[in-house]
Structures are given as C-alpha cells and as structure tokens.
C-alpha cells in the first residue's frame, strides 16, 4: 500500500515511555477500593471483583522469567486516535514478558469474539500500524457483550486459542461490559483475565484515577484546527454566522476544549444548560441577543460551538427522552408495526401530558430522530440530530421578531458544520501516541500481574511521559447504578463537564469578552515534529485540571 511522506516519517516515531515501564516491574497494591456510589448493590453484583486494590508498578532491577502468554484484543465502539498504538504497546509488552507470547485480534468489535472471527497479530502487521490513526488493524463494532450465551461462546474460542487474557479497548459502556465479563469468567473459574483500556474522543470516561480517555487530545486538536480556519475565514469575509456542532454524544468536553483553544464568540455547554434548567427558547434567546449586540457594532458575523448532546440536556427534552426510552423498550413491536405517518401521534398518545407537550412542540425532524433506533447500549443517536440547523433557524426567527420590535438591525447569513468523524481517525498526536502505547504496555504488565477486572491507567499526564505513573484501577470502583432500557443496571459513571472545575471556570471568566469582541485564536494543525511547546502539549482541559499539581 502506498504511504504518504508523513506516514513514512511517523512510522519511525518511538513513543516516549514512563521510566517505570522501561525495565522489570513489581506490583505495589494500594488500599481496597469502593464503587463511586451504590456500594452495596455493586458489591452484590460483583462478588469476585469488587473492592480490589488500586495497583501501581515500580521499577525493579531483576525480572523473574515468565512463561509465554496468549492474549486477545478487541476494539469496541467509535474510533479514537491511538487505538493502533494501544495494540502495539500491548504487543511489545507481552513480547517483553516472553518473546513467544502471541496476540490475537478479534475482528469488528466484541462481535468478533462471539462469532469466533479473529486474526493473529504478528510483528510485521503491528509494524504497519504503529503511530497511525484508525481502528482498521482489526476493525471495531458496537455489539454489546452482556449475555451468558455470548460470554460462553467467547470462552470457546479463547480456550481453542489458549488465550489467558482479553484486553477490551472501549468507552464507558464497553468497559462496563469488560467488568461484567471479568466477573463472570472469575466466577466460573475460566482462567481468563479481562483488562480494559479507556478510549473515547468524547473525554467522558475519566475520574479521579483515570485522568483522560485516549483520542480526546487528537480529536479536539483536529477540530480546533478547522474551527480556527473557519474563524479566520469568518473574520476575513465578515458575512456569516457559523454554527458548528461538535461530536461528544453526551458530555460537552470536546466543545469546551475547542472553545478554550479557539475563543469563539459563543460555546454552549450542555451541562450548564441543564444546571440552569434552561429551555430551548432561552438558549435561542441568548444566541440571538449576542448576534444583535455584535450587529449593533457592525459585526454581522461570528462563530457558535454546539455540543452534539445538547438536546438531551435540555431538562424538558431529557425527561421526554427518559420516558420515550422506557416506552419504546416496552412497546417496541407495537411501535415498529405502525406506518411512519402514524408514529408521531401514537407517541403523543402514549406519553404523560407534560412530555407529550414537549414532544409535540419539537420540529418534525427532531421528534422523529428521538424515536429512531437506539444504539446497542440504549443511547439516542444524537450525532444524527441536526442541532446546528435547528438552533440557527430558531435564532433567525427570533431575530426577525427583534427586528420588528426595533431591537435588531443587521444581516444574518448562516453556515452549518458538523465536526466529528473528521477527527476520530487522525494520526494520534504525540500525546496520544505516547499515552496509548503506554496504556497498551501497562495492560501487558497487568496481565503479567495476574489481575482481572482492572483498567489500564497512566497518571500525572501533564508531566513529561517519563514521569507518568503506570498502574491499574479496579473497574468496579468507577461504577454506580443507572436506569437503562427501563431497568437499573451497574454502569461506569459518565464524567460530565464539572461546572466547578478549572476548565469551565476559565471559560466562564473569558466568555463575555469573546462574545462581544473578536478574540479568535488559531491553533493550526497538529505538529508531530518540532519543539515540545508546539508538538507535545496535552489538552487545555488536562492542563487546567492539573494546574496546581506538583511533581
Ligand atoms: P464511543 O463512546 O464509542 O467512543 O463513541 C463516541 C462517538 O464518537 C460519539 O462522539 C458519537 O456520538 C458516536 O460515537 C457516533 O457513533 P457512530 O460511530 O456509531 O456513528
């Protein structure tokens, strides 16, 4: 396959490693852990893997000889830059343990395990994919691993290939399932360890012990580059309002990070909308007022960032979605049997009065999207809802009313963009290349340590990689009970934007200035080579979150 000049140069990049992973390691156990909430319920559901200690690795001078081990790996869910480096770090890690160890990749996500579709990942294959974006080495998928039948079917192929450990690279839902699988295999004494790796561009799989998910850094740098380019165009032509929707199914971390990097006129943060109990009309009013204020000073242009998940955070819509989820789970067949033209009325008749009112008030397209198929984890597919168009149209209407009332006198032309897929398979930034390789290598160390139900972890990420702390976190520690498909289920708690956190506070401090004035910054493309201050910087979210840390 023909390779670009950058691909060729990038193949030679050697990820920077935490010093602790550059030789033999010993395991240091911390205190027993507890789940973040609902301790009793989680403990009962995970009798074999609850309460385990955190683990960190320390460097030792002499290594014990270890037997070869066969390991399986799965990429689960949406693509995120750096997945290939997790796999190459894992490969190098198990080969360091013993050169005869073998790595098998299950194809197209968790479904590959159940359907026994796999390929052995040999050194020549791994070398083709080092430091590249994408998940194409083995593909990914969203099959949810949750039933005993799936676990048993998976075990058949694991036994056939003599696989003693399975690494699942995924987001909060996939790692939740990794924990359930770990518990099951432990309970039946299957002799298979399960280790998770925190992946998602959304940045919402993080907590006190997992500092960030991989892919967030690269994806937000790609989006920030393009937003910066649009801002420069906008500031040159001075004739459009650009409405830019940014991926991030639920949390607004991506939008917030891009706002910190680019300083747009407006950035909506879904978590704030929810906390202030705002209606869609109030969000629209705020944007319209900003457009009018800029028009009054002669600036009929600007940039608005909109998080993909916004619609789900508007309290009235959130309550509606919760009831819709239960309704559609309970009456799926009845709903599916209806002609599309009758579905809207059927939904209205089956909802409670308040939610029926909200549903009826939504534009046809958005209402329909809310009843479309959920993803296998029960989530509304918000990336399909055109919130950027919905908002810009509503703002347009509001401005007309304001003009009629003599409160606005400007020009309003709009452009729409959605950035999501553009960033998910970019070549990983140096940060993600290092982080991912280290996470994969750490997963190999966790396998060698014999543990199960752990997530690979690297900490102190704003320091140079050499100082990162490597270890493992029991996945049950991150769990709480939540309602899914109408039932209470144990799941990893999603990290939403913390409105008391330093990144959001920084944004709040600056945003009034950015709204009125034109303060755009232009981050430019990801740099893979060059001085550390342009090539190796972590996300601003991480930098603000860890500002007061001392090494
Ligand atoms: P993960 O949570 O699996 O990492 O996926 C995140 C994401 O990229 C969201 O930002 C987006 O809403 C969704 O995937 C899109 O899903 P799909 O790839 O199935 O279209």
XYZ file of C-alpha atoms and ligand atoms in Angstrom:
571
model
C 0.000 0.000 0.000
C 1.337 3.448 -0.936
C 2.330 5.528 2.063
C 2.374 9.311 2.323
C 5.593 11.082 3.299
C 4.142 11.792 6.761
C 3.097 8.159 7.199
C 6.616 7.031 6.418
C 8.224 9.507 8.788
C 5.666 8.817 11.505
C 6.242 5.057 11.355
C 9.692 5.688 12.802
C 8.358 7.610 15.835
C 9.285 5.940 19.105
C 6.627 6.651 21.752
C 8.058 8.147 24.909
C 7.628 5.726 27.797
C 7.190 6.176 31.542
C 10.545 5.298 33.090
C 8.860 2.625 35.178
C 7.933 0.646 32.072
C 11.428 0.551 30.654
C 12.535 -2.451 32.692
C 11.224 -5.105 35.054
C 8.370 -4.039 37.343
C 6.899 -5.081 40.654
C 3.297 -4.626 41.742
C 2.503 -2.256 44.589
C -1.001 -2.691 45.990
C -2.930 0.258 47.381
C -5.916 0.157 49.727
C -9.106 -1.782 48.872
C -11.452 0.328 46.758
C -15.185 1.118 46.775
C -17.521 1.994 43.931
C -18.260 5.714 43.493
C -21.882 5.145 44.570
C -24.399 2.373 45.306
C -21.703 0.326 47.060
C -23.960 -2.425 48.393
C -25.695 -3.052 45.069
C -22.419 -3.112 43.095
C -20.747 -5.350 45.687
C -23.556 -7.886 45.362
C -23.360 -7.890 41.576
C -19.559 -8.273 41.538
C -18.757 -10.613 44.453
C -15.443 -11.720 42.921
C -14.088 -8.441 41.575
C -15.435 -5.795 43.962
C -13.201 -3.950 46.408
C -9.875 -4.867 44.795
C -6.924 -2.551 45.483
C -5.523 0.014 43.079
C -2.218 -1.109 41.646
C 0.877 0.827 40.669
C 4.034 -0.516 39.096
C 7.518 0.151 40.396
C 10.728 -0.472 38.612
C 12.953 -3.298 39.898
C 16.381 -4.356 38.726
C 15.851 -8.078 38.250
C 12.985 -9.661 36.359
C 11.575 -13.109 37.061
C 11.403 -15.341 33.997
C 7.787 -15.526 32.774
C 6.005 -18.071 30.620
C 4.657 -17.070 27.193
C 1.054 -15.945 27.251
C -1.608 -15.738 24.555
C -3.680 -12.578 24.672
C -6.794 -11.438 22.776
C -7.650 -7.831 21.989
C -10.908 -6.123 20.984
C -11.560 -2.575 19.770
C -15.044 -1.545 20.848
C -17.262 1.401 19.860
C -16.374 4.574 17.993
C -12.895 5.072 16.552
C -10.450 7.187 18.546
C -6.919 8.215 17.526
C -4.297 5.991 19.112
C -6.032 2.600 19.117
C -3.281 1.118 16.979
C -0.682 2.287 19.485
C -2.543 0.612 22.354
C -2.285 -2.607 20.369
C 1.388 -2.104 19.510
C 2.179 -1.289 23.168
C 0.315 -4.417 24.234
C 2.161 -6.471 21.626
C 5.578 -5.167 22.699
C 4.587 -5.624 26.352
C 3.652 -9.298 26.065
C 6.744 -9.948 23.897
C 8.868 -8.360 26.634
C 7.272 -10.728 29.135
C 8.195 -13.611 26.874
C 9.116 -13.447 23.199
C 6.900 -16.458 22.433
C 3.742 -14.745 23.655
C 1.071 -14.293 20.975
C -1.554 -11.644 20.296
C -4.907 -12.326 18.622
C -7.200 -9.541 17.457
C -10.952 -10.199 17.375
C -12.464 -8.657 14.271
C -15.025 -5.842 14.032
C -15.535 -5.344 17.754
C -16.917 -7.560 20.505
C -18.960 -9.426 17.866
C -15.682 -10.997 16.653
C -15.253 -12.772 19.986
C -18.787 -14.174 19.931
C -18.609 -15.168 16.255
C -15.052 -16.523 16.518
C -13.654 -14.100 13.927
C -10.052 -13.262 14.657
C -6.555 -12.895 13.260
C -3.153 -13.321 14.811
C -1.303 -10.024 15.023
C 2.292 -10.687 14.121
C 5.255 -8.309 14.222
C 5.018 -7.393 10.534
C 1.327 -6.498 10.857
C 1.917 -4.463 14.022
C 4.780 -2.548 12.363
C 2.447 -1.432 9.564
C 0.172 0.302 12.069
C 2.475 1.958 14.604
C 1.539 5.605 15.275
C -1.291 5.547 12.733
C -4.888 6.650 13.253
C -7.944 4.473 12.745
C -9.003 1.091 14.047
C -8.552 -0.722 10.746
C -5.968 -3.163 12.046
C -8.859 -5.346 13.296
C -11.911 -3.075 12.951
C -14.388 -2.064 15.632
C -18.075 -2.556 16.363
C -20.801 -1.759 18.863
C -22.076 -5.259 19.693
C -22.853 -5.243 23.382
C -21.296 -8.138 25.304
C -23.854 -8.839 28.003
C -25.401 -12.287 27.930
C -24.140 -15.525 29.430
C -24.513 -17.153 25.986
C -22.153 -14.553 24.461
C -19.647 -14.992 27.288
C -19.713 -18.807 26.930
C -19.434 -18.621 23.146
C -16.450 -16.300 23.575
C -14.861 -18.669 26.029
C -14.943 -21.466 23.449
C -12.621 -19.562 21.096
C -10.463 -18.267 23.941
C -9.914 -21.873 25.035
C -9.277 -23.044 21.483
C -6.556 -20.395 21.060
C -5.303 -20.892 24.626
C -5.921 -17.198 25.328
C -5.458 -16.391 29.005
C -6.228 -12.678 28.914
C -8.548 -10.437 26.947
C -7.982 -6.690 26.532
C -11.073 -4.622 25.723
C -10.371 -1.148 24.390
C -13.545 0.895 24.750
C -15.603 3.674 26.312
C -17.671 3.643 29.490
C -20.248 1.155 28.190
C -17.658 -1.250 26.769
C -15.579 -1.115 29.941
C -18.725 -1.745 31.985
C -19.180 -4.902 29.927
C -15.498 -5.751 30.399
C -16.100 -5.664 34.166
C -19.165 -7.911 33.850
C -17.195 -10.341 31.688
C -14.283 -10.315 34.151
C -16.670 -11.102 36.985
C -18.299 -13.942 35.067
C -15.026 -15.571 33.985
C -13.715 -15.284 37.541
C -16.936 -16.755 38.980
C -16.775 -19.820 36.727
C -13.013 -20.075 37.146
C -12.493 -19.806 33.391
C -8.837 -18.832 33.781
C -9.203 -15.745 31.537
C -8.279 -12.287 32.804
C -10.107 -9.247 31.384
C -8.407 -5.847 31.230
C -9.996 -2.583 29.991
C -8.400 0.418 28.287
C -10.081 3.881 28.442
C -10.952 5.004 24.910
C -13.272 7.702 23.585
C -12.829 11.018 21.846
C -15.757 12.255 23.979
C -13.460 12.539 27.019
C -16.228 11.393 29.358
C -14.516 8.258 30.630
C -12.427 9.908 33.292
C -12.445 10.282 37.038
C -10.054 10.843 39.904
C -7.954 7.892 38.838
C -8.347 7.846 35.052
C -7.187 11.299 34.003
C -8.403 11.210 30.407
C -9.567 8.799 27.750
C -7.331 8.381 24.745
C -8.285 10.053 21.467
C -9.708 13.197 23.095
C -6.419 15.048 22.691
C -6.019 14.378 18.967
C -9.676 14.749 18.026
C -10.003 18.115 19.764
C -6.774 19.314 18.139
C -8.157 18.401 14.709
C -11.477 20.150 15.382
C -9.694 23.180 16.824
C -7.550 23.462 13.709
C -10.639 23.574 11.481
C -12.604 25.848 13.808
C -9.607 28.202 13.805
C -9.579 28.132 9.993
C -13.297 28.889 9.883
C -12.822 31.742 12.368
C -10.129 33.238 10.167
C -12.387 32.959 7.142
C -15.218 34.431 9.151
C -13.052 37.328 10.297
C -11.883 37.922 6.707
C -15.240 37.811 4.903
C -17.212 39.231 7.834
C -20.513 37.982 6.432
C -21.501 34.674 8.052
C -22.545 33.279 11.376
C -21.081 29.759 11.510
C -22.963 27.205 13.603
C -20.608 24.329 14.364
C -21.827 21.160 16.023
C -19.103 19.116 17.692
C -19.180 15.431 18.495
C -19.440 14.156 22.004
C -22.558 12.081 22.434
C -23.299 13.227 25.931
C -20.755 15.402 27.719
C -19.559 18.758 26.338
C -15.833 18.211 26.990
C -14.998 18.423 23.276
C -16.876 21.713 22.809
C -15.300 23.175 25.957
C -11.777 22.151 24.942
C -12.249 23.618 21.442
C -13.614 26.832 22.981
C -10.551 27.127 25.219
C -8.309 26.571 22.203
C -10.134 28.829 19.720
C -12.016 31.510 21.699
C -15.180 31.528 19.547
C -17.981 34.064 20.133
C -20.283 31.530 21.731
C -19.953 27.986 23.022
C -22.946 26.247 24.568
C -22.161 23.818 27.386
C -24.969 21.278 27.786
C -24.237 20.660 31.460
C -24.737 24.370 32.203
C -27.995 24.445 30.237
C -29.214 21.565 32.376
C -27.994 23.062 35.653
C -29.765 26.352 34.878
C -32.886 24.438 33.865
C -32.935 26.306 30.557
C -35.488 25.794 27.803
C -34.603 25.608 24.129
C -36.116 29.089 23.705
C -33.793 30.514 26.350
C -30.742 29.059 24.598
C -32.002 30.596 21.346
C -32.628 33.980 23.025
C -29.073 34.094 24.343
C -27.569 33.435 20.933
C -29.943 35.910 19.240
C -29.010 38.627 21.756
C -25.305 38.058 21.066
C -25.932 38.281 17.307
C -27.855 41.536 17.837
C -25.147 43.010 20.089
C -22.448 42.284 17.538
C -24.650 43.642 14.732
C -25.053 46.884 16.689
C -21.298 47.405 16.469
C -21.270 46.477 12.767
C -20.141 42.848 13.153
C -22.600 40.667 11.284
C -20.537 37.537 11.725
C -19.485 35.096 14.376
C -18.909 31.517 15.422
C -21.109 29.366 17.668
C -19.996 25.970 19.008
C -22.737 23.491 19.872
C -22.133 20.201 21.665
C -23.707 17.223 19.949
C -25.548 16.112 23.081
C -27.236 19.479 23.794
C -30.758 18.376 23.009
C -30.594 15.622 25.645
C -29.572 18.098 28.347
C -32.459 20.476 27.963
C -34.387 19.355 31.057
C -37.771 19.078 29.342
C -36.266 17.091 26.444
C -34.269 14.941 28.878
C -37.436 13.971 30.767
C -39.096 13.243 27.429
C -36.210 11.009 26.269
C -36.229 9.068 29.559
C -39.938 8.310 29.151
C -39.506 7.557 25.437
C -36.714 5.079 26.222
C -38.957 3.151 28.589
C -41.977 3.397 26.307
C -40.110 2.238 23.206
C -38.393 -0.575 25.144
C -41.747 -1.809 26.494
C -43.772 -1.448 23.271
C -41.082 -1.887 20.615
C -43.139 -4.256 18.438
C -46.315 -2.196 18.587
C -44.352 0.937 17.601
C -42.456 -0.797 14.786
C -45.707 -2.125 13.291
C -47.076 1.429 12.800
C -46.855 3.277 9.497
C -44.273 6.134 9.847
C -47.031 8.751 9.365
C -48.894 7.415 12.425
C -45.883 7.154 14.769
C -45.829 10.772 15.958
C -49.481 10.701 17.032
C -49.033 7.266 18.678
C -46.113 8.589 20.727
C -48.096 11.669 21.787
C -50.995 9.477 22.925
C -48.741 7.173 24.968
C -46.682 9.808 26.789
C -47.538 11.601 30.022
C -49.156 15.002 29.492
C -46.055 17.111 30.131
C -43.763 15.040 27.903
C -46.384 14.784 25.182
C -46.494 18.593 25.133
C -42.705 18.844 24.757
C -42.712 16.159 22.053
C -45.475 17.883 20.103
C -43.586 21.201 20.244
C -40.428 19.800 18.608
C -39.866 20.243 14.888
C -40.924 17.109 12.980
C -37.362 16.021 12.093
C -36.022 16.241 15.632
C -39.087 14.490 17.074
C -38.628 11.650 14.603
C -34.915 11.323 15.440
C -35.784 10.851 19.099
C -37.818 7.743 18.288
C -35.310 6.166 15.906
C -33.347 3.054 16.849
C -31.138 3.377 19.919
C -27.546 2.196 19.690
C -26.976 -1.240 21.275
C -26.363 0.461 24.636
C -29.777 2.188 24.552
C -28.488 5.672 23.658
C -30.298 8.087 21.333
C -28.053 8.574 18.290
C -27.573 12.288 18.812
C -24.984 12.577 16.036
C -27.940 12.208 13.628
C -29.845 15.198 15.050
C -29.057 18.426 13.198
C -28.972 20.683 16.263
C -26.829 23.255 14.468
C -29.568 23.823 11.861
C -32.335 23.703 14.437
C -30.650 26.431 16.504
C -29.662 28.687 13.610
C -33.215 28.579 12.214
C -34.735 29.359 15.595
C -32.247 32.226 16.081
C -33.227 33.545 12.630
C -36.903 33.599 13.635
C -36.101 35.305 16.917
C -34.043 37.971 15.125
C -36.975 38.683 12.824
C -39.172 39.302 15.845
C -36.484 41.505 17.373
C -36.189 43.463 14.097
C -39.951 44.006 14.042
C -39.732 45.322 17.596
C -36.882 47.631 16.540
C -34.319 45.754 18.636
C -32.162 44.401 15.825
C -30.885 45.851 12.641
C -28.353 43.612 10.979
C -27.694 40.924 8.379
C -27.906 37.291 9.341
C -26.478 34.678 6.947
C -25.586 31.277 8.301
C -23.276 28.344 7.535
C -23.505 24.948 9.201
C -20.836 22.407 10.053
C -20.612 19.179 11.983
C -17.166 18.017 13.067
C -16.951 14.517 14.406
C -15.859 11.811 12.019
C -13.134 14.145 10.699
C -11.166 13.741 13.921
C -11.783 10.193 15.053
C -9.160 8.525 12.868
C -6.494 11.215 12.670
C -2.905 10.145 13.240
C -2.501 10.366 17.015
C -0.832 13.482 18.381
C 2.424 12.876 20.213
C 0.446 12.954 23.451
C -1.987 10.260 22.287
C 0.765 8.215 20.598
C 2.708 8.136 23.892
C -0.357 7.703 26.107
C -1.820 4.885 24.033
C 1.405 2.974 23.663
C 1.912 3.268 27.427
C -1.667 2.128 28.154
C -1.155 -0.957 25.973
C 2.174 -1.741 27.598
C 0.641 -1.261 31.056
C -2.176 -3.655 30.112
C 0.526 -6.261 29.419
C 2.009 -5.613 32.884
C -1.462 -6.051 34.457
C -1.788 -9.363 32.623
C 1.617 -10.437 33.930
C 0.471 -9.423 37.419
C -2.388 -11.920 37.108
C -5.228 -9.465 37.854
C -8.665 -9.222 36.265
C -11.422 -6.585 36.107
C -8.834 -3.764 36.003
C -8.473 -0.757 33.712
C -5.025 0.180 32.468
C -4.003 3.550 33.872
C -1.320 6.202 33.399
C -1.325 9.237 35.656
C 0.317 12.637 36.025
C -0.265 13.219 32.347
C 0.722 16.886 32.241
C 4.280 15.944 33.182
C 6.743 14.518 30.682
C 5.832 10.891 29.811
C 8.967 9.665 31.523
C 7.338 10.677 34.846
C 3.919 9.130 34.232
C 2.742 6.691 36.895
C 1.624 3.327 35.485
C -0.869 1.009 37.161
C -4.341 -0.499 37.191
C -7.704 0.580 38.605
C -10.476 -1.892 39.508
C -13.316 -1.105 37.091
C -15.962 -1.681 39.780
C -14.511 1.361 41.552
C -15.927 3.613 38.801
C -19.446 2.167 38.864
C -22.883 3.236 40.039
C -26.430 2.063 39.316
C -28.327 3.747 36.464
C -31.570 3.204 34.629
C -31.037 1.616 31.195
C -33.743 0.187 28.923
C -36.184 0.580 31.795
C -34.053 -1.353 34.350
C -31.464 -0.406 36.987
C -28.027 -1.572 35.788
C -24.444 -1.274 37.089
C -22.520 1.097 34.801
C -19.356 3.186 34.865
C -20.337 6.694 35.913
C -20.005 9.074 32.972
C -17.879 12.164 33.597
C -19.801 15.251 32.523
C -18.282 18.740 32.431
C -17.734 19.806 36.034
C -19.209 23.278 36.404
C -16.939 23.885 39.397
C -13.884 22.572 37.570
C -10.997 24.759 36.422
C -11.546 24.360 32.620
C -15.172 25.529 32.824
C -14.327 28.326 35.268
C -11.646 29.602 32.901
C -14.182 29.596 30.066
C -16.754 31.492 32.156
C -14.147 34.099 33.058
C -13.386 34.803 29.405
C -16.599 34.211 27.507
C -18.274 37.625 27.790
C -15.227 39.193 26.144
C -15.172 36.564 23.394
C -18.877 37.063 22.734
C -18.794 40.761 22.013
C -15.294 41.197 20.668
C -13.460 39.149 18.100
C -10.810 37.301 20.098
C -10.301 34.281 17.871
C -7.191 32.164 18.272
C -5.892 29.929 15.509
C -4.360 26.702 16.846
C -3.226 25.433 13.414
C -2.642 21.779 12.521
C -1.270 19.123 14.849
C 2.511 19.184 14.827
C 4.213 15.810 15.029
C 7.762 17.146 14.954
C 9.350 20.222 16.431
C 9.718 21.956 19.770
C 7.844 20.415 22.710
C 5.727 23.538 23.238
C 4.063 23.016 19.860
C 4.352 19.244 19.399
C 3.917 17.668 22.831
C 1.305 19.744 24.656
C -1.620 17.890 26.268
C -5.188 19.219 26.019
C -6.003 22.511 27.768
C -8.630 20.643 29.762
C -5.902 18.488 31.319
C -3.607 21.454 31.791
C -6.266 23.460 33.699
C -7.403 20.421 35.669
C -3.868 19.684 36.829
C -2.544 23.236 37.065
C -1.748 23.034 40.737
C -0.145 19.629 40.701
C 3.486 19.391 41.631
C 5.776 16.646 40.540
P -17.545 5.974 21.813
O -18.261 6.458 23.039
O -17.825 4.568 21.475
O -16.075 6.262 21.890
O -18.054 6.820 20.547
C -18.184 8.182 20.637
C -18.771 8.791 19.386
O -17.754 9.242 18.518
C -19.704 9.937 19.780
O -18.999 11.133 19.904
C -20.726 9.913 18.678
O -21.973 10.400 19.105
C -20.837 8.458 18.358
O -19.592 7.889 18.670
C -21.167 8.196 16.919
O -21.358 6.838 16.734
P -21.206 6.057 15.360
O -19.747 5.877 15.113
O -21.839 4.754 15.629
O -21.852 6.875 14.297
